[in-house]
mmCIF file with all atom_site columns, C-alpha atoms in Angstrom:
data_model
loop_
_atom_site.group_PDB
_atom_site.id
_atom_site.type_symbol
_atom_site.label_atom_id
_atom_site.label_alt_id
_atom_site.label_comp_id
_atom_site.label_asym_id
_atom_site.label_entity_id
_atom_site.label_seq_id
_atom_site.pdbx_PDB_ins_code
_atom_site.Cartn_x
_atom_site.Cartn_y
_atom_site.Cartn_z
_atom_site.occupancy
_atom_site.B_iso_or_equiv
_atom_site.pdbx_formal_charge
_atom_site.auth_seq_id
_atom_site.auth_comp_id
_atom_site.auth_asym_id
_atom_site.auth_atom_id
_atom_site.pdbx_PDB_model_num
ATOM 1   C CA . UNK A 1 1   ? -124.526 118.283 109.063 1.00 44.00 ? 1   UNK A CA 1
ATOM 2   C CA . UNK A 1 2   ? -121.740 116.810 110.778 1.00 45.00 ? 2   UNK A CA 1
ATOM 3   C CA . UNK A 1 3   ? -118.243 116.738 109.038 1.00 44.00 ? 3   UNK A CA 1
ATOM 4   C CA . UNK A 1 4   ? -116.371 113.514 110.178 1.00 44.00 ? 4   UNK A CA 1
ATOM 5   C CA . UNK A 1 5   ? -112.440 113.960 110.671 1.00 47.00 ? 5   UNK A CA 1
ATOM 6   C CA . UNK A 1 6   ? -109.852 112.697 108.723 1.00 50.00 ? 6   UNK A CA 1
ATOM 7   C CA . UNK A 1 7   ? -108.646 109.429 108.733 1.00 49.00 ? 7   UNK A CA 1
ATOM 8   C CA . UNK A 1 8   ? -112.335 108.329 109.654 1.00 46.00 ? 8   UNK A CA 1
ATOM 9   C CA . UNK A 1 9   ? -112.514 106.357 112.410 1.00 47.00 ? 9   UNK A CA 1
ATOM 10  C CA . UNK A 1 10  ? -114.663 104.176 111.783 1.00 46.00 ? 10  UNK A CA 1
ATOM 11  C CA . UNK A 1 11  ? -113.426 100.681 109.522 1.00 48.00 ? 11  UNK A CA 1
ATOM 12  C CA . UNK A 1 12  ? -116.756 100.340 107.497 1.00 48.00 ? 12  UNK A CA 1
ATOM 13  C CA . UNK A 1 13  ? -115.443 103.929 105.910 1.00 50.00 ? 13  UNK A CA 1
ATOM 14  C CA . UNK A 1 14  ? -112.773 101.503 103.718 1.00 58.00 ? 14  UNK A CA 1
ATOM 15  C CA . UNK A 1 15  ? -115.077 100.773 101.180 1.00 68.00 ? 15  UNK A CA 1
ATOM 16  C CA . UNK A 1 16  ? -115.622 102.488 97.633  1.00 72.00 ? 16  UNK A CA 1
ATOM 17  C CA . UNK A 1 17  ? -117.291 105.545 98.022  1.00 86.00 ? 17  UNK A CA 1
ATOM 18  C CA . UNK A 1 18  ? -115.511 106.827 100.778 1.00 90.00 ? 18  UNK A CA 1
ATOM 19  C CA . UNK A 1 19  ? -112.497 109.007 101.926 1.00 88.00 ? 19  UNK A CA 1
ATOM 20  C CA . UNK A 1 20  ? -110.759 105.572 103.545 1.00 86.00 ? 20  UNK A CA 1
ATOM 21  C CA . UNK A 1 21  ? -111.364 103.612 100.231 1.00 86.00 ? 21  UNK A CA 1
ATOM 22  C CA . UNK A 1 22  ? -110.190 106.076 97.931  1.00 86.00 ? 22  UNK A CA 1
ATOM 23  C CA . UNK A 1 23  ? -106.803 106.273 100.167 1.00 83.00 ? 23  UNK A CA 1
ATOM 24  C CA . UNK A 1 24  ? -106.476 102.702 100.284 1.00 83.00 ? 24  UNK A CA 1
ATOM 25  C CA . UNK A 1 25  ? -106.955 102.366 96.557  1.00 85.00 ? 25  UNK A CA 1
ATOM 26  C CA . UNK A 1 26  ? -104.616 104.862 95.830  1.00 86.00 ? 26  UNK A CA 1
ATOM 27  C CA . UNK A 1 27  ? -101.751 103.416 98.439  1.00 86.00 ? 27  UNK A CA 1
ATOM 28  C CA . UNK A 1 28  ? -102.573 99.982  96.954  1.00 84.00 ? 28  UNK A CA 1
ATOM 29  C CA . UNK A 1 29  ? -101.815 102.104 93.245  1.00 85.00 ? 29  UNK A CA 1
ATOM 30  C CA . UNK A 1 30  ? -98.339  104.258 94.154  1.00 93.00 ? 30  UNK A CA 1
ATOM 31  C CA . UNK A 1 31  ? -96.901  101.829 97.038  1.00 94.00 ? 31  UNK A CA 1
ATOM 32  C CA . UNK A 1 32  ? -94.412  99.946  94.192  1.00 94.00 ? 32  UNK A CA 1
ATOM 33  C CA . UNK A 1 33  ? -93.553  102.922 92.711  1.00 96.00 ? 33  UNK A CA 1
ATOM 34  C CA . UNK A 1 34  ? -92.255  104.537 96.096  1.00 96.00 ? 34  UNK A CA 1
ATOM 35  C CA . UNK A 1 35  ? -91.197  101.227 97.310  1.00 97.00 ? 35  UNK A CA 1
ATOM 36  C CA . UNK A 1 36  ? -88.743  101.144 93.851  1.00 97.00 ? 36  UNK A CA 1
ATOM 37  C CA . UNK A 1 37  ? -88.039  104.594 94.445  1.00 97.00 ? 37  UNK A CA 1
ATOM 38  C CA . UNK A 1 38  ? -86.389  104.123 97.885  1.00 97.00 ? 38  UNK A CA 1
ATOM 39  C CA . UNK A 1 39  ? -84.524  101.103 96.656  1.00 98.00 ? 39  UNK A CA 1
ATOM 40  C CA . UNK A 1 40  ? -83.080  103.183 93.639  1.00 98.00 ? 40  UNK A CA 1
ATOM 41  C CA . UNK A 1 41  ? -81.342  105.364 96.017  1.00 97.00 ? 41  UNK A CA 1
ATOM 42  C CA . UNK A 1 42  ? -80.290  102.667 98.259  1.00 97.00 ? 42  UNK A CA 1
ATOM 43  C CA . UNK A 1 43  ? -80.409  98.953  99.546  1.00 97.00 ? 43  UNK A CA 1
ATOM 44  C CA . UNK A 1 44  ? -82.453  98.865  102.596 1.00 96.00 ? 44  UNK A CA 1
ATOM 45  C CA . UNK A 1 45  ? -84.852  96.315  104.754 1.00 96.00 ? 45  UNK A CA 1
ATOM 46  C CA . UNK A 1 46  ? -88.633  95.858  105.244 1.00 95.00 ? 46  UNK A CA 1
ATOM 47  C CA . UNK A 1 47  ? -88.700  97.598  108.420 1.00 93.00 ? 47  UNK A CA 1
ATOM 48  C CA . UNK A 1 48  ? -86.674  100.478 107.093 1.00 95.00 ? 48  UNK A CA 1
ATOM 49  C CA . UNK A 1 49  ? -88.403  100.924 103.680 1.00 96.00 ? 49  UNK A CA 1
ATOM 50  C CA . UNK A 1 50  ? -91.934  101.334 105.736 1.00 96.00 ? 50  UNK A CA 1
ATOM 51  C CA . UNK A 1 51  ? -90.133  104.026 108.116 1.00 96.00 ? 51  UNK A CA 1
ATOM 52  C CA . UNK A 1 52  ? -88.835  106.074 105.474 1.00 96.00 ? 52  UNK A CA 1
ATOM 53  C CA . UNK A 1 53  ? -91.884  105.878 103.729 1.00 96.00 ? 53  UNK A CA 1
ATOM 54  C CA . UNK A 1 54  ? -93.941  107.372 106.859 1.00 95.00 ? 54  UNK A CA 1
ATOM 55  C CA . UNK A 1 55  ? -90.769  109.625 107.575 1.00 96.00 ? 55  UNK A CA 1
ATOM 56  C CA . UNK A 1 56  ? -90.229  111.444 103.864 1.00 96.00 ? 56  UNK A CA 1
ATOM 57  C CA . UNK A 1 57  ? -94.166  111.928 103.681 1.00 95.00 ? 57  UNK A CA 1
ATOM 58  C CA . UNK A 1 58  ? -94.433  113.507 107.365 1.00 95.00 ? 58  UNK A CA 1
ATOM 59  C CA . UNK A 1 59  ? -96.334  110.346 108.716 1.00 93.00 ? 59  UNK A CA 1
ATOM 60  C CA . UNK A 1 60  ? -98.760  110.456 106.324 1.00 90.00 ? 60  UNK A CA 1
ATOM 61  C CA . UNK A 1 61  ? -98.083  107.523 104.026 1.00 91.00 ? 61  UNK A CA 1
ATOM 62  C CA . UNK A 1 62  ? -97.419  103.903 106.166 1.00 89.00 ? 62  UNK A CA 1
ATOM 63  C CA . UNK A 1 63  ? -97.561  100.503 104.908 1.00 88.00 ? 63  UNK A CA 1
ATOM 64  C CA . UNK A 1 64  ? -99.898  98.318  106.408 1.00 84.00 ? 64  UNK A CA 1
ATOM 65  C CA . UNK A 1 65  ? -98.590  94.892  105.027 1.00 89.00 ? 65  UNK A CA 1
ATOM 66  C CA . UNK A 1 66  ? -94.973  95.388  103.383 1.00 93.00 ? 66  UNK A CA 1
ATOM 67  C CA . UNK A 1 67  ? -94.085  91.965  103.144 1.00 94.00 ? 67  UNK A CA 1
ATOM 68  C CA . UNK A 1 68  ? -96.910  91.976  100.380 1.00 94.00 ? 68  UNK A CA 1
ATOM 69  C CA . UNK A 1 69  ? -95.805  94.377  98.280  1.00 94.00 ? 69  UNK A CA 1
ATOM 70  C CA . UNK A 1 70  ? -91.844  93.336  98.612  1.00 96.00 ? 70  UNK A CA 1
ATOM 71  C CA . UNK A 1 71  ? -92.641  89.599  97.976  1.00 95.00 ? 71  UNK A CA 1
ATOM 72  C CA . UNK A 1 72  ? -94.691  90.832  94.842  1.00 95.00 ? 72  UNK A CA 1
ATOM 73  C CA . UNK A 1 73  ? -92.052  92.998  93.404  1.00 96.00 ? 73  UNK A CA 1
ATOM 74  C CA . UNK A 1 74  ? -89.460  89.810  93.860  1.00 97.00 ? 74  UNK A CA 1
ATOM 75  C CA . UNK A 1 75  ? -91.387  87.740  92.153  1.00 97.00 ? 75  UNK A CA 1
ATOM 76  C CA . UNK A 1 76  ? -91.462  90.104  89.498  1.00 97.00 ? 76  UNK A CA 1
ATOM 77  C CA . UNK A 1 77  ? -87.986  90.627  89.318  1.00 97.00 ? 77  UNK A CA 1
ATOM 78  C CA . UNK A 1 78  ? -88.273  94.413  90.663  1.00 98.00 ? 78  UNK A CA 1
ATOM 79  C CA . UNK A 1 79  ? -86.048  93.547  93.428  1.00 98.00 ? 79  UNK A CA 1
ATOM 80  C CA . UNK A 1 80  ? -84.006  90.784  95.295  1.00 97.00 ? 80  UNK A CA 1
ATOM 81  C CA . UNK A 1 81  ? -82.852  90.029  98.187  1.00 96.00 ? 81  UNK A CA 1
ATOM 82  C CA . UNK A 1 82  ? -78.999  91.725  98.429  1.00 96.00 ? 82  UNK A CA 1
ATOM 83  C CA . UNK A 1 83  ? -77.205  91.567  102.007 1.00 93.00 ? 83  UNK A CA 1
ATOM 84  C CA . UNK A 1 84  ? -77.690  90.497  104.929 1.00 94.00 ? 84  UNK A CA 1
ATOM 85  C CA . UNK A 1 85  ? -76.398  92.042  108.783 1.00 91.00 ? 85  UNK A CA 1
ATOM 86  C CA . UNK A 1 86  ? -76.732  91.380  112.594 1.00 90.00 ? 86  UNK A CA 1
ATOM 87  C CA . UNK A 1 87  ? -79.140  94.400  113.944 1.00 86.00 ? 87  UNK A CA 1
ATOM 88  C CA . UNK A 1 88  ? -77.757  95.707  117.620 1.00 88.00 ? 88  UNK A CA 1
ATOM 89  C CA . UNK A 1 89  ? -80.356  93.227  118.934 1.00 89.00 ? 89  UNK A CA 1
ATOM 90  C CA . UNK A 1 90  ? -78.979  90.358  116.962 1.00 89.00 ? 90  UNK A CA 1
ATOM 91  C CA . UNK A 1 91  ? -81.987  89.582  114.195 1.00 90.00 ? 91  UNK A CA 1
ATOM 92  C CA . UNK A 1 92  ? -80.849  89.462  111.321 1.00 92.00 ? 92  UNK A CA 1
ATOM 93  C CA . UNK A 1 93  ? -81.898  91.883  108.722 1.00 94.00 ? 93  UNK A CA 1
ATOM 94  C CA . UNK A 1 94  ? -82.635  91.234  104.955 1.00 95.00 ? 94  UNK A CA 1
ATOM 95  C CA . UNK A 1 95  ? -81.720  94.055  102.827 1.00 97.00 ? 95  UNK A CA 1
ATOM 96  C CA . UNK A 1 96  ? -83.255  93.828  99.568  1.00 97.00 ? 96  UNK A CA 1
ATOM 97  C CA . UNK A 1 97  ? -81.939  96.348  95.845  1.00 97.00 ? 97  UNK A CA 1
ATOM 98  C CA . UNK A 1 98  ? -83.533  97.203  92.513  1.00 98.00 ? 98  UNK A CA 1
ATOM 99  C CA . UNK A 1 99  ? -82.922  95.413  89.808  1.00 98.00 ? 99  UNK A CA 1
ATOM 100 C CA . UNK A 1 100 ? -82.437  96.122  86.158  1.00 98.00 ? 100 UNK A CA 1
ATOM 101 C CA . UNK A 1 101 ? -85.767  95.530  85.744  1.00 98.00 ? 101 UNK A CA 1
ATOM 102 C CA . UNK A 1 102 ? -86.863  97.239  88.494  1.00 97.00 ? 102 UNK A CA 1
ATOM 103 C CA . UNK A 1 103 ? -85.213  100.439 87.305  1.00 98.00 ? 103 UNK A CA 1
ATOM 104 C CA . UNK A 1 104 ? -86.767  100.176 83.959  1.00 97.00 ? 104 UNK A CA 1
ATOM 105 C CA . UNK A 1 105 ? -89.900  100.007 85.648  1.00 97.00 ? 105 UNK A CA 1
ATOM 106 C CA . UNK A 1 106 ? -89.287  102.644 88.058  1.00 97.00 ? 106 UNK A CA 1
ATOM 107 C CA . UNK A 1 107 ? -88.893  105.035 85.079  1.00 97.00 ? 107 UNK A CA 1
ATOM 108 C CA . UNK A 1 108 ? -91.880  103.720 83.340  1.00 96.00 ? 108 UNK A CA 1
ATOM 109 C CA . UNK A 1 109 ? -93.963  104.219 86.500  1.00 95.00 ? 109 UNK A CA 1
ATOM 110 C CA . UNK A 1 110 ? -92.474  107.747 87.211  1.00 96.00 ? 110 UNK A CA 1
ATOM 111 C CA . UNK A 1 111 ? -93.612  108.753 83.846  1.00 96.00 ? 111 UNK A CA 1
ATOM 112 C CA . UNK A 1 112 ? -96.741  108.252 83.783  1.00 95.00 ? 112 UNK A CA 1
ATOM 113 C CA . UNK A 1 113 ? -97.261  109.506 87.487  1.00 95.00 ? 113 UNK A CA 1
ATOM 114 C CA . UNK A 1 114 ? -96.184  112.450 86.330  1.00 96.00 ? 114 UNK A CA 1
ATOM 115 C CA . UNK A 1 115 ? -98.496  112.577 83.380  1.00 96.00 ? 115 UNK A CA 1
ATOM 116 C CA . UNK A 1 116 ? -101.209 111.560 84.973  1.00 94.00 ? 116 UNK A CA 1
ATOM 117 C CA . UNK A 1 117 ? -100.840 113.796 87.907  1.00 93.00 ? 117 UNK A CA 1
ATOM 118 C CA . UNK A 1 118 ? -100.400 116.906 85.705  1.00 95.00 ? 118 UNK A CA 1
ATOM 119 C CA . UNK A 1 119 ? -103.288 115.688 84.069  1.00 94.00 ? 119 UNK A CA 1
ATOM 120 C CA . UNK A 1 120 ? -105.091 115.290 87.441  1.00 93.00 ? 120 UNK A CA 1
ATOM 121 C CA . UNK A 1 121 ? -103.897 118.993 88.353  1.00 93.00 ? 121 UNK A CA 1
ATOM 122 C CA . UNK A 1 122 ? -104.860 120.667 84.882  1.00 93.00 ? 122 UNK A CA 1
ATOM 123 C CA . UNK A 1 123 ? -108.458 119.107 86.015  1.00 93.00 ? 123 UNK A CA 1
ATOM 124 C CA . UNK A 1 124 ? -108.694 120.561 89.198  1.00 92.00 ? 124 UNK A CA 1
ATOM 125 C CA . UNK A 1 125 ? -107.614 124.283 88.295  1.00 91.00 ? 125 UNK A CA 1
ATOM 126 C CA . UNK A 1 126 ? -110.604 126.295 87.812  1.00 68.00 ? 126 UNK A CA 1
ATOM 127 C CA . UNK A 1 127 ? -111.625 127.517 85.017  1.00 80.00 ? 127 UNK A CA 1
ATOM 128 C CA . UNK A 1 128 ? -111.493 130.808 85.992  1.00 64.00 ? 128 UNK A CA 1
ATOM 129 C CA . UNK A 1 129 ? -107.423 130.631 86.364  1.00 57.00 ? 129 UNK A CA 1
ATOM 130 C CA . UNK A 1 130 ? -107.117 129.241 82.966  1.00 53.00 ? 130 UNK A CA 1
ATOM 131 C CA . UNK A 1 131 ? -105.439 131.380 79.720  1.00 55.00 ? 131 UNK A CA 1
#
């Protein structure tokens, strides 16, 4: 049997049922709740969020369509648009912030990660290493 490598090359593997489709689901699933996490610590812009994202998770995690998920979260009043600067190349950047009710949501959404992911771990320990 031949063991395909990971990411799998091939686009058809994006579907349920396989190793691409259960990381796009769960990237579609955690993306506002890292996305809100960045902004807690910081204002920053679209380009920026997406590198720190690949950066902090050692190129691992990368957003394939930011403006989606920032454009969602302003509409629901997660974040809005704060500053803008001049880049060195003279664009200008949009720097976007958490809101209140992004925060409150932030916390919501970190607790029940957590939950669920402890719950998720407890799962995955063997029985044998259980009290």
């Amino acid at each position: 049997m031949e063991h395909s490598t990971y990411p799998p090359a091939a686009a058809a593997h994006s579907r349920s049922g396989s190793l691409a489709g259960m990381e796009n689901n769960f990237k579609k699933a955690i993306t506002e709740l890292l996305v809100l996490f960045l902004l807690n610590e910081r204002e920053m812009y679209i380009n920026e969020i997406t590198a720190e994202l690949s950066r902090r998770s050692g190129e691992s995690f990368q957003i394939v369509f930011p403006y989606a998920v920032i454009y969602r979260m302003q509409r629901f009043g997660y974040i809005d648009e704060t500053q803008k600067h001049r880049a060195p190349d003279g664009r200008l950047r949009q720097y976007y912030g958490i809101t209140p009710d992004g925060s409150s949501y932030l916390k919501e959404l970190l607790a029940f990660y957590r939950h669920l992911s402890d719950g998720v771990a407890k799962i995955l320990t063997s029985p044998s290493d259980s009290p």
